[in-house]
Amino acid sequence: MTENNKLIRDCLHGKPAAQRALYEQYAPVMLGVCYRYTKSMNDAEDVLQEAFVKVFKYLKQYEGKGELGAWIRRIMVTTAINYLKRHSRYQSDLSFNDVNLHPVSSENPIVKSDARDLADLIRQLPPGYQTIFNLHAVEGYTHVEIGKILGINEGTSRSQYARARALLISWLEKQSVTQKKTNYAGK
Amino acid sequence: MPENEFEKQVQQKMNELQFVPSAVVWSEVEKQIAERKKHRLIFIWLPFLLLLLAGSVWLYHSGSAIKTNKQIIFAEKNTPLTTENKKPEAIESSKPVSKTETKKSSANLATVIKKNTKKEKILLSSKENIKTSAETIATITVHKKNILSQSHFKEQVAINKNNENSYNKSRTAINKNSSRSNHISNNTLALRKADDKKTDKLQKEFDADEDAKIENITASKIDNDKPAGSVLQDIKLADEPVVNDSATADNKPYIVKADVKDSVNNKSKPDSTKAITKTKSVAKKKKIEWGINFDAGVSKIFNGFSGLLSSVPSYDPRSYTASQLNNSPTAGTVMYASEVKSGFAFAAGIFVSKDVRQNLKLMTGLNYNYFSTGLQTGSKIDSNKSAVQYRTGNSTKYINQFHFIEVPLIAEKQFGSASHFSVDAGLAFSILAGSNTLQYDGQRNIYYVDNSRINKTQWSLLGGFNYRVSQKKLKVEIGPQINYNLSNIFQKQLYGSRHLFFAGIGTKIFF
């Protein structure tokens, strides 16, 4: 924490070495965050770049409450959502229609995929589902919060999430079956 | 399995997700941060620059005002004033106006002339110049009238009595030769043929006590709106003493009009007095000048004063062992880094200076400074187009350039009032506006540009000698100048102590 405080202080003084160190410390994890919200690595890097500029711009507003990583992560998520809203290739699928509530599946399968595979599956979801799934399942936002962030009803968020979850579980199961078959064939 | 177990697993997996971003991301972030910094600096300095500009404009105009005031005072001091040589500004600033008073004066004038009373004197001016004449006379009168005490007044009355005839003759002459009154100074004579001895005595007193004269000045009231020929001023001799203008050479009469009640009975200054006194005080203000400066010479980087005569290497010698270093650019075995050589430098800017004491002036301004140093490098590396990189070697002479915006504060001491020589010393604050300086990377054995290693703000010591060359309106100072940057030019932890130094010839042109 003390090291981080010094790093933050140096960054606030505009020391390039400190800025570089902060970037190097958090950039890999944050690129993972950006990767989950976008459809390509290039877009993810664009978001990362935009978000880090904001990090250095607003660093003086970080009050030291909570982890710096969590604070930076919130900036990443916000920037990613704004990026999706701004770019037409995401915009069409980001429109959320009010649909009937979809019961959340009670299935809780064991996720055997590694992080990269799971992230790739999440990225295959339609952008609307993808965003809501990321916000709820990974970032831990409530549906009320998601509704405010995306400007949609809480119910819509719940419904979209339920569909996304079900879709992802089915894909995971398919993947699991395929893997089993492969393993069997391999034997 | 508990509820939301799936979400927990996903969360856990996603927190493990990491990628190494490409190098372009950081370079873009860095670039954008630097741009923001530049914009911020502009916003920080903009008010200062505007203030400086406004100050310069104000100083320039106040300088003009001082010149005008000097002209007025010059005119007041026995200078023959004519409509030709009196500038409009001077006329305007010296006009004490009271229409009522003047109307009264004008109305009384005919009577005054007819009665030819002992208490009144009249100045006749030509129709064309009557307005200016009246003002001029008032200005002159103001200086004269307070030199007389009550005792002098009585004597003057006697003088005036003796000169009635002269006055009448003169008035007649003026009426006949009104064209001659264009030259006020030549026309302004009040009863010069009176008692010359008395006049001399009064004049001596006048000359002896100039300060008292200023204190007690009372401006005459003259109607500036009166049509030509109507302004003739009356003087109530019972109330006011009058003295001849020593500058008047001819026997042409002039009228000296003043309200003696103001100067004799009322010791407090009237408003018109204040105006003129103010004029005097403004003239006593310290001199403010502005101009442009240009310096040209040589700049270099060295390790403090001790290393002034030696060149510094382009790498940090503390970071490499002797075995790693090779002084031969062709060796290519370990590493080779060029020495940093001196280069051309110049500075140009504007300044304002103010006399703070006799022979001492303070100067400030805004300068653009260009410093450069030289490096021997190899060929440029084309593979990385986004970054400038050079190989080591000696095939290319590379010029490291530093562009600074500088605000100096300099004290200049002249060696005596009549001396042409002066010495100056001061402090300056500067900001790096740009640079293409190459840094040496010992691991890759290449040079690359990284301005983040340069300290963007610098404090420097200035000093020099000047020789003043004055032409009619132009004053030029020329002489050797030095500039030593107190701040390290690069971050100290990277290269240790390294300072920029400039030596050259400086020129200041005062306007």
XYZ file of C-alpha atoms in Angstrom:
698
model
C 0.000 0.000 0.000
C 2.854 2.305 0.909
C 4.587 1.524 -2.358
C 1.372 2.210 -4.195
C 0.975 5.496 -2.358
C 4.459 6.555 -3.404
C 3.714 5.466 -6.939
C 0.512 7.484 -6.955
C 2.276 10.520 -5.491
C 4.987 10.349 -8.125
C 2.406 9.949 -10.853
C 0.594 12.989 -9.561
C 3.884 14.892 -9.749
C 4.014 13.921 -13.403
C 7.043 11.676 -13.128
C 7.156 9.607 -16.309
C 8.943 6.698 -14.660
C 6.190 6.354 -12.083
C 3.508 6.580 -14.738
C 5.213 3.856 -16.676
C 5.506 1.703 -13.562
C 1.814 2.113 -12.763
C 0.898 1.201 -16.290
C 3.088 -1.866 -16.300
C 1.696 -3.017 -12.987
C -1.953 -2.892 -14.014
C -2.072 -3.007 -17.805
C -2.065 -6.842 -18.244
C -4.985 -7.431 -15.890
C -6.873 -4.472 -17.270
C -6.387 -5.638 -20.816
C -8.107 -8.848 -19.707
C -11.048 -6.770 -18.535
C -11.182 -4.845 -21.807
C -10.875 -8.101 -23.735
C -14.054 -9.471 -22.167
C -16.119 -6.485 -23.228
C -14.925 -6.219 -26.819
C -14.828 -8.463 -29.834
C -11.214 -8.015 -30.875
C -7.845 -7.471 -29.299
C -7.407 -4.230 -31.220
C -10.590 -2.837 -29.727
C -9.499 -4.063 -26.318
C -6.213 -2.204 -26.644
C -8.016 0.918 -27.800
C -10.161 0.792 -24.684
C -7.115 0.132 -22.526
C -5.307 3.128 -23.961
C -8.287 5.430 -23.561
C -8.895 4.216 -20.047
C -5.288 4.643 -18.923
C -5.267 8.225 -20.161
C -8.318 8.730 -17.939
C -6.569 6.990 -15.058
C -3.707 9.492 -15.158
C -6.089 12.363 -15.716
C -8.293 11.552 -12.751
C -5.709 9.982 -10.463
C -5.886 12.973 -8.148
C -9.518 12.026 -7.497
C -8.508 8.649 -6.129
C -8.825 9.115 -2.416
C -6.968 6.018 -1.356
C -10.154 4.314 -0.224
C -10.201 0.777 -1.528
C -7.699 -0.819 -3.800
C -6.204 1.158 -6.610
C -6.708 -1.856 -8.865
C -10.450 -1.839 -8.220
C -10.597 1.889 -8.935
C -8.728 1.449 -12.215
C -10.956 -1.508 -13.080
C -14.073 0.649 -12.712
C -12.556 3.143 -15.115
C -11.842 0.313 -17.556
C -15.393 -0.974 -17.396
C -16.934 2.470 -17.807
C -14.619 3.259 -20.700
C -15.393 -0.071 -22.336
C -19.140 0.512 -22.129
C -18.776 4.005 -23.544
C -16.628 2.578 -26.303
C -19.284 0.022 -27.181
C -21.967 2.707 -27.218
C -19.836 4.917 -29.416
C -18.976 2.400 -32.089
C -21.568 1.343 -34.586
C -20.381 -2.233 -34.830
C -21.467 -2.747 -31.242
C -24.338 -0.301 -31.178
C -26.867 -2.368 -33.160
C -26.635 -5.289 -30.781
C -26.563 -3.108 -27.707
C -30.215 -2.105 -28.042
C -32.101 -3.880 -25.323
C -35.740 -4.717 -25.856
C -38.029 -5.137 -22.932
C -38.880 -8.761 -22.931
C -40.653 -11.000 -20.515
C -38.726 -12.046 -17.498
C -36.764 -15.151 -18.140
C -36.228 -17.378 -15.130
C -32.578 -17.653 -14.233
C -31.375 -21.154 -14.732
C -30.522 -22.874 -11.505
C -27.828 -24.856 -13.218
C -24.418 -24.394 -11.701
C -22.089 -26.416 -13.874
C -18.444 -26.721 -12.998
C -16.408 -24.524 -15.311
C -13.524 -26.550 -16.575
C -12.380 -24.197 -19.325
C -9.361 -22.073 -18.689
C -9.643 -18.295 -18.416
C -8.878 -17.587 -22.050
C -11.387 -20.140 -23.377
C -14.064 -18.918 -21.042
C -13.391 -15.319 -22.057
C -13.621 -16.302 -25.705
C -16.978 -17.938 -25.054
C -18.245 -14.828 -23.313
C -17.089 -12.765 -26.273
C -19.162 -14.938 -28.573
C -22.322 -13.794 -26.848
C -24.227 -11.008 -28.610
C -22.835 -7.654 -27.391
C -25.897 -6.888 -25.255
C -25.732 -10.244 -23.495
C -21.989 -10.039 -23.269
C -22.050 -6.678 -21.533
C -24.735 -7.591 -19.042
C -23.128 -10.921 -18.296
C -19.782 -9.257 -17.664
C -21.291 -6.566 -15.495
C -23.324 -8.944 -13.358
C -21.403 -12.192 -13.254
C -17.857 -10.845 -13.275
C -17.954 -7.282 -11.919
C -20.738 -8.029 -9.493
C -23.054 -5.132 -10.334
C -26.695 -5.595 -9.388
C -29.372 -5.449 -12.055
C -30.504 -2.105 -10.695
C -27.014 -0.726 -11.168
C -26.738 -2.280 -14.596
C -30.057 -0.714 -15.529
C -28.689 2.695 -14.566
C -25.384 2.175 -16.349
C -26.942 1.008 -19.598
C -30.125 3.040 -19.344
C -32.427 0.048 -19.356
C -34.991 -1.456 -17.027
C -33.885 -3.697 -14.234
C -36.140 -6.383 -15.650
C -34.547 -6.176 -19.038
C -31.171 -6.615 -17.443
C -32.356 -9.678 -15.553
C -33.875 -11.189 -18.639
C -30.860 -10.557 -20.812
C -28.604 -11.953 -18.152
C -30.675 -15.103 -17.812
C -30.468 -15.704 -21.544
C -26.770 -15.014 -21.601
C -26.162 -17.330 -18.702
C -28.202 -20.128 -20.240
C -26.465 -19.696 -23.543
C -23.054 -19.778 -21.971
C -23.838 -22.847 -19.898
C -25.073 -24.682 -22.945
C -21.893 -23.771 -24.786
C -19.805 -24.876 -21.854
C -21.634 -28.182 -21.743
C -21.150 -28.679 -25.450
C -17.509 -27.870 -25.026
C -17.286 -30.308 -22.171
C -18.926 -33.064 -24.198
C -16.651 -32.397 -27.134
C -13.677 -32.525 -24.830
C -14.876 -35.823 -23.344
C -15.328 -37.282 -26.804
C -11.914 -36.112 -27.777
C -10.457 -37.626 -24.667
C -12.314 -40.885 -25.285
C -11.190 -41.020 -28.866
C -7.751 -40.259 -27.745
C -7.795 -43.243 -25.441
C -23.462 -26.838 -5.040
C -24.441 -23.472 -3.600
C -26.390 -20.934 -5.637
C -24.366 -18.566 -7.834
C -21.491 -21.001 -7.806
C -21.301 -20.631 -11.545
C -20.837 -16.854 -11.243
C -18.127 -17.318 -8.659
C -16.242 -19.680 -10.903
C -16.557 -17.316 -13.833
C -15.412 -14.406 -11.682
C -12.406 -16.337 -10.472
C -11.447 -17.423 -13.944
C -11.855 -13.944 -15.364
C -9.679 -12.402 -12.687
C -6.894 -14.650 -13.874
C -7.232 -13.381 -17.399
C -4.208 -11.309 -18.386
C -2.656 -10.191 -21.633
C 0.487 -8.272 -22.361
C -0.514 -5.154 -24.253
C 1.495 -4.172 -27.300
C 4.100 -1.403 -26.935
C 2.021 0.975 -29.036
C -0.541 1.287 -26.258
C 1.890 2.791 -23.784
C 3.497 5.076 -26.357
C 0.037 6.420 -27.235
C -0.890 6.842 -23.591
C 2.395 8.619 -22.959
C 1.851 10.869 -25.945
C -1.615 11.836 -24.810
C -0.428 12.543 -21.282
C 2.323 14.767 -22.673
C -0.197 16.624 -24.837
C -2.404 17.203 -21.835
C 0.591 18.520 -19.968
C 1.386 20.911 -22.798
C -2.172 22.195 -22.847
C -2.092 22.606 -19.103
C 1.149 24.548 -19.337
C -0.363 26.814 -21.954
C -3.306 27.495 -19.688
C -0.984 28.155 -16.775
C 1.187 30.540 -18.743
C -1.519 32.191 -20.790
C -2.658 34.587 -18.032
C 0.961 35.416 -17.319
C 1.674 36.139 -20.969
C -1.451 38.253 -21.265
C -0.431 40.138 -18.147
C 3.020 40.689 -19.578
C 1.557 41.896 -22.836
C -0.867 44.211 -21.092
C 1.958 45.489 -18.911
C 4.107 46.175 -21.936
C 1.317 48.072 -23.652
C 0.669 50.056 -20.499
C 4.339 50.830 -20.053
C 4.568 51.866 -23.663
C 1.673 54.255 -23.307
C 2.818 55.563 -19.959
C 6.173 56.199 -21.609
C 4.406 58.389 -24.185
C 2.606 60.213 -21.411
C 5.870 60.992 -19.694
C 7.262 62.403 -22.910
C 4.223 64.632 -23.232
C 4.568 65.839 -19.703
C 8.196 66.626 -20.266
C 7.204 68.746 -23.208
C 4.809 70.685 -21.047
C 7.428 71.345 -18.455
C 9.890 72.299 -21.101
C 7.390 74.777 -22.405
C 6.809 76.108 -18.947
C 10.470 76.751 -18.475
C 10.997 79.874 -20.501
C 10.707 78.227 -23.858
C 9.334 80.571 -26.460
C 6.025 79.004 -27.249
C 4.386 79.388 -30.530
C 1.454 77.677 -32.047
C 3.875 75.873 -34.261
C 6.019 74.350 -31.591
C 3.390 73.564 -29.059
C 1.925 70.132 -29.457
C -1.782 69.536 -29.160
C -1.331 67.199 -26.221
C 0.542 69.824 -24.351
C -2.126 72.352 -25.039
C -4.839 70.092 -23.915
C -3.138 68.958 -20.772
C -2.348 72.485 -19.759
C -5.683 74.058 -20.297
C -7.250 75.348 -17.149
C -10.794 76.213 -18.059
C -13.520 78.135 -16.420
C -16.026 79.408 -18.855
C -17.755 81.670 -16.412
C -14.555 83.255 -15.401
C -13.469 83.762 -18.944
C -16.733 85.192 -20.071
C -16.416 87.612 -17.265
C -12.900 88.356 -18.314
C -13.911 88.857 -21.887
C -16.772 91.110 -20.973
C -14.585 93.180 -18.785
C -11.889 93.346 -21.304
C -13.134 96.275 -23.278
C -13.708 98.170 -20.143
C -10.331 97.224 -18.922
C -8.696 98.589 -21.997
C -10.747 101.719 -22.057
C -10.226 102.520 -18.468
C -6.662 101.572 -18.643
C -6.759 100.903 -14.976
C -3.701 100.431 -12.875
C -4.807 97.011 -11.786
C -5.201 95.378 -15.152
C -2.964 94.228 -17.926
C -4.020 92.805 -21.187
C -2.534 90.444 -23.625
C -3.655 90.765 -27.159
C -3.211 87.950 -29.486
C -4.028 87.423 -33.041
C -7.437 86.072 -33.928
C -6.026 82.901 -35.330
C -4.014 82.049 -32.312
C -5.842 83.590 -29.506
C -6.908 80.341 -27.945
C -3.462 78.833 -27.884
C -2.001 82.075 -26.783
C -4.279 82.340 -23.869
C -3.428 78.854 -22.739
C 0.237 79.432 -23.166
C 0.121 82.601 -21.239
C -1.740 80.887 -18.506
C 0.913 78.245 -18.322
C 3.660 80.786 -18.132
C 1.805 82.917 -15.696
C 1.275 80.031 -13.393
C 4.979 79.777 -12.849
C 5.556 83.369 -12.348
C 2.904 84.604 -10.111
C 3.715 82.708 -6.966
C 7.239 83.953 -6.731
C 6.000 87.209 -5.520
C 5.233 87.929 -1.938
C 2.960 90.625 -0.688
C 5.853 93.054 -0.491
C 6.765 92.301 -4.036
C 3.235 92.881 -4.979
C 3.342 96.458 -3.828
C 6.508 97.041 -5.686
C 5.005 95.525 -8.730
C 2.038 97.781 -8.527
C 4.438 100.642 -8.563
C 6.171 99.178 -11.530
C 2.931 98.802 -13.268
C 2.037 102.329 -12.611
C 5.230 103.466 -14.141
C 4.563 101.412 -17.114
C 1.118 102.481 -17.967
C 2.346 104.512 -20.808
C 4.458 101.750 -22.094
C 1.570 99.434 -21.909
C -0.674 101.722 -23.844
C 1.905 102.131 -26.492
C 2.441 98.469 -26.751
C -1.234 97.739 -26.943
C -1.621 100.133 -29.762
C 1.289 98.521 -31.502
C -0.284 95.146 -31.138
C -3.567 96.275 -32.474
C -1.776 97.533 -35.484
C 0.352 94.494 -35.953
C -1.812 91.667 -34.902
C -0.083 89.321 -37.283
C 2.984 89.465 -35.178
C 1.233 87.858 -32.315
C 1.501 84.416 -33.847
C 4.640 83.937 -31.897
C 3.448 84.072 -28.394
C 6.794 84.033 -26.811
C 7.751 87.097 -28.699
C 4.489 88.748 -27.947
C 4.373 87.962 -24.303
C 5.924 90.862 -22.619
C 4.301 92.644 -19.809
C 5.617 96.078 -19.350
C 9.170 95.080 -19.858
C 10.315 98.576 -19.851
C 9.442 98.898 -16.247
C 11.956 98.642 -13.598
C 14.620 96.308 -14.970
C 16.316 95.972 -11.654
C 13.161 94.916 -9.964
C 12.448 92.473 -12.649
C 15.897 90.951 -12.367
C 15.515 90.606 -8.681
C 12.219 88.898 -9.020
C 13.596 86.653 -11.665
C 16.413 85.588 -9.413
C 13.967 84.717 -6.716
C 11.992 82.820 -9.212
C 14.965 80.841 -10.298
C 16.158 80.224 -6.776
C 13.106 78.555 -5.470
C 11.689 76.297 -8.071
C 10.169 73.838 -5.681
C 8.218 76.536 -3.936
C 7.105 77.670 -7.297
C 5.641 74.282 -8.060
C 3.880 74.095 -4.751
C 2.144 77.368 -5.178
C 1.224 77.259 -8.758
C -2.211 78.501 -9.569
C -3.509 77.949 -12.977
C -5.184 80.739 -14.781
C -8.608 80.322 -16.093
C -8.929 80.670 -19.741
C -11.851 80.138 -21.968
C -10.822 77.719 -24.601
C -14.135 77.937 -26.354
C -14.037 81.619 -26.914
C -13.828 82.767 -30.463
C -10.611 84.231 -31.639
C -9.939 87.702 -30.574
C -12.264 87.632 -27.657
C -9.942 86.197 -25.145
C -8.163 88.849 -23.318
C -7.421 88.323 -19.790
C -7.614 90.695 -16.989
C -5.527 90.801 -13.953
C -6.576 92.350 -10.806
C -3.417 93.911 -9.621
C -4.883 94.654 -6.282
C -5.022 90.962 -5.707
C -2.198 89.562 -7.668
C 1.401 90.320 -8.298
C 2.707 89.995 -11.781
C 6.133 89.348 -13.101
C 7.504 89.742 -16.536
C 8.473 86.734 -18.508
C 12.223 86.697 -18.651
C 12.162 84.965 -21.973
C 10.363 87.757 -23.722
C 12.685 89.776 -25.751
C 10.495 92.302 -27.423
C 8.482 95.061 -25.982
C 5.274 93.484 -26.868
C 2.758 93.526 -24.128
C 1.302 90.432 -22.682
C -1.383 89.960 -20.212
C -0.733 87.975 -17.146
C -3.927 86.922 -15.631
C -4.222 85.123 -12.397
C -6.413 85.027 -9.452
C -4.153 86.130 -6.699
C -6.714 85.301 -4.102
C -5.922 81.720 -4.806
C -2.225 82.002 -4.383
C -1.970 84.589 -1.657
C -4.979 84.206 0.520
C -5.751 80.625 0.029
C -2.751 78.538 0.886
C -4.355 75.282 -0.027
C -3.864 74.209 -3.570
C -6.756 74.684 -5.907
C -7.701 71.868 -8.272
C -5.923 73.385 -11.182
C -2.810 73.553 -9.112
C -3.034 69.906 -8.345
C -3.247 69.116 -12.003
C -0.050 70.892 -12.761
C 1.722 69.591 -9.719
C 0.732 66.142 -10.808
C 2.274 66.826 -14.151
C 5.506 67.628 -12.416
C 5.406 64.525 -10.287
C 4.727 62.312 -13.272
C 7.759 63.770 -14.926
C 9.809 62.744 -11.934
C 8.794 59.090 -12.397
C 11.484 56.557 -13.006
C 12.246 55.900 -16.606
C 10.635 52.843 -18.174
C 11.878 51.482 -21.445
C 11.211 48.466 -23.579
C 12.996 46.792 -26.390
C 14.124 43.607 -28.037
C 17.131 41.460 -27.349
C 19.090 38.944 -29.354
C 21.926 36.726 -28.159
C 24.001 34.335 -30.227
C 26.767 32.007 -29.173
C 27.627 28.482 -28.163
C 25.915 26.069 -25.819
C 27.142 22.886 -24.235
C 26.338 20.429 -21.493
C 28.838 19.745 -18.758
C 29.166 18.290 -15.289
C 29.110 21.466 -13.267
C 31.728 24.196 -13.281
C 34.584 21.770 -12.724
C 33.924 20.074 -16.037
C 33.468 23.245 -18.004
C 36.299 22.525 -20.399
C 35.628 18.832 -20.922
C 32.893 17.116 -22.878
C 30.412 14.799 -21.265
C 29.575 11.347 -22.637
C 26.101 10.657 -23.984
C 25.656 7.796 -21.512
C 25.726 7.593 -17.768
C 29.284 6.525 -16.961
C 28.137 5.267 -13.590
C 26.065 2.553 -15.248
C 28.816 0.873 -17.217
C 32.099 -0.695 -16.313
C 35.263 0.172 -18.179
C 35.237 -3.195 -19.921
C 31.818 -2.487 -21.340
C 32.916 0.753 -22.865
C 34.883 1.230 -26.003
C 36.042 4.565 -27.197
C 36.309 3.488 -30.777
C 33.162 3.947 -32.809
C 34.255 1.277 -35.236
C 35.044 -1.337 -32.700
C 31.469 -2.479 -32.335
C 32.565 -5.054 -29.813
C 30.913 -3.854 -26.690
C 29.334 -0.468 -26.953
C 30.210 2.938 -28.192
C 28.560 6.178 -27.240
C 29.566 9.554 -28.585
C 30.666 12.498 -26.527
C 28.252 15.391 -26.338
C 29.833 18.347 -28.116
C 28.991 22.018 -28.040
C 26.614 23.552 -30.573
C 25.140 26.786 -31.830
C 22.700 28.659 -29.598
C 20.714 31.830 -29.716
C 18.042 33.681 -27.796
C 15.573 36.300 -28.902
C 12.886 38.140 -27.035
C 11.330 41.293 -25.733
C 12.004 43.087 -22.479
C 10.939 46.003 -20.351
C 13.303 47.836 -18.065
C 12.745 50.285 -15.274
C 15.171 52.569 -13.512
C 14.986 51.682 -9.859
C 17.901 53.836 -8.749
C 20.433 56.026 -10.335
C 22.434 53.821 -12.718
C 20.482 50.731 -11.724
C 17.670 49.227 -13.706
C 15.582 46.088 -13.439
C 14.634 44.184 -16.541
C 12.229 41.391 -17.330
C 10.719 39.987 -20.483
C 10.031 36.891 -22.495
C 12.657 35.004 -24.469
C 12.829 32.096 -26.829
C 16.073 30.186 -26.244
C 17.548 27.718 -28.659
C 20.398 25.547 -27.392
C 22.032 22.709 -29.235
C 24.685 20.083 -28.719
C 26.285 17.679 -31.162
C 26.575 13.882 -31.285
C 28.304 11.462 -33.628
C 25.915 8.670 -34.499
C 25.549 5.908 -37.002
C 22.749 5.542 -39.527
C 19.108 5.963 -38.706
C 17.132 2.839 -37.915
C 14.123 2.687 -40.203
C 12.438 -0.358 -38.761
C 10.648 1.582 -36.091
C 8.931 4.448 -37.837
C 7.085 5.684 -34.794
C 10.292 6.327 -32.851
C 13.510 8.023 -33.944
C 16.424 5.682 -33.415
C 20.055 5.774 -34.527
C 22.805 3.238 -34.472
C 26.088 4.040 -32.840
C 28.904 5.114 -35.075
C 30.451 8.244 -36.491
C 28.831 8.558 -39.904
C 26.235 11.122 -38.921
C 26.465 14.353 -37.037
C 23.288 14.657 -35.060
C 22.196 17.961 -33.514
C 20.407 17.739 -30.190
C 18.100 20.735 -30.005
C 16.511 22.285 -26.937
C 13.792 24.904 -27.280
C 12.998 26.910 -24.173
C 10.617 29.723 -23.312
C 12.309 31.870 -20.696
C 11.273 34.625 -18.329
C 14.340 36.452 -16.963
C 14.688 38.959 -14.148
C 17.882 40.966 -14.517
C 19.477 43.828 -12.643
C 21.739 46.066 -14.725
C 24.221 48.397 -13.075
C 25.794 51.173 -15.054
C 29.340 52.253 -14.171
C 28.528 55.911 -13.569
C 26.010 58.219 -15.171
C 28.172 59.092 -18.128
C 29.651 55.650 -18.573
C 28.879 53.518 -21.570
C 29.600 50.337 -19.659
C 27.300 48.322 -17.487
C 27.149 44.899 -15.899
C 24.073 42.753 -15.538
C 23.136 39.684 -13.539
C 19.937 37.861 -12.897
C 17.870 34.746 -12.651
C 15.641 33.140 -15.256
C 12.930 30.538 -15.257
C 12.403 28.567 -18.423
C 10.192 25.812 -19.731
C 11.168 23.257 -22.338
C 8.995 23.782 -25.384
C 10.503 20.930 -27.359
C 13.556 18.786 -27.973
C 14.843 16.069 -30.271
C 17.664 15.050 -27.976
C 18.948 11.513 -28.361
C 19.406 9.268 -25.358
C 21.776 6.358 -25.352
C 20.549 2.818 -24.686
C 23.538 0.763 -23.612
C 21.672 -2.548 -23.747
C 20.590 -2.188 -27.353
C 23.563 -0.009 -28.262
C 21.377 2.543 -30.002
C 20.275 6.163 -29.596
C 16.632 7.020 -29.223
C 14.491 10.045 -28.400
C 12.930 10.144 -24.946
C 12.044 13.628 -23.734
C 10.706 12.269 -20.482
C 14.361 12.140 -19.393
C 14.708 15.898 -19.729
C 13.773 18.209 -16.890
C 11.094 20.390 -18.410
C 11.569 23.364 -16.130
C 14.886 25.076 -15.625
C 16.309 27.795 -13.405
C 19.334 29.578 -14.694
C 21.816 32.259 -13.730
C 22.430 35.052 -16.198
C 25.235 37.551 -16.391
C 27.123 39.776 -18.735
C 28.747 43.060 -19.633
C 27.280 45.702 -21.892
C 28.614 48.584 -23.898
C 26.030 51.229 -24.681
C 25.892 52.832 -28.076
C 23.373 55.651 -28.291
C 22.136 57.149 -31.451
C 19.524 59.901 -31.613
C 16.513 57.854 -30.705
C 17.939 54.388 -30.576
C 19.915 53.002 -27.705
C 21.776 49.746 -28.178
C 23.667 47.688 -25.636
C 26.046 45.001 -26.756
C 28.376 42.704 -24.879
C 29.277 39.198 -23.759
C 26.602 37.186 -21.998
C 26.535 33.847 -20.182
C 23.695 31.636 -19.065
C 24.259 28.765 -16.656
C 21.358 26.437 -15.953
C 21.218 25.699 -12.257
C 18.799 22.849 -12.882
C 19.982 19.547 -14.253
C 19.065 19.288 -17.875
C 18.389 15.549 -17.527
C 16.936 13.695 -14.601
C 19.719 13.451 -12.102
C 19.207 9.766 -11.343
C 19.822 8.950 -15.009
C 23.014 10.837 -15.771
C 24.108 12.534 -12.591
C 24.771 16.261 -12.621
C 24.477 17.760 -16.117
C 23.862 21.414 -16.834
C 23.334 23.507 -19.928
C 25.677 26.411 -20.425
C 25.557 29.232 -22.930
C 28.174 31.857 -23.769
C 27.838 34.426 -26.486
C 27.284 38.000 -27.518
C 24.091 39.716 -26.521
C 22.410 42.771 -27.970
C 19.640 44.851 -26.477
C 17.851 47.469 -28.522
C 15.844 49.994 -26.522
C 12.933 51.809 -28.102
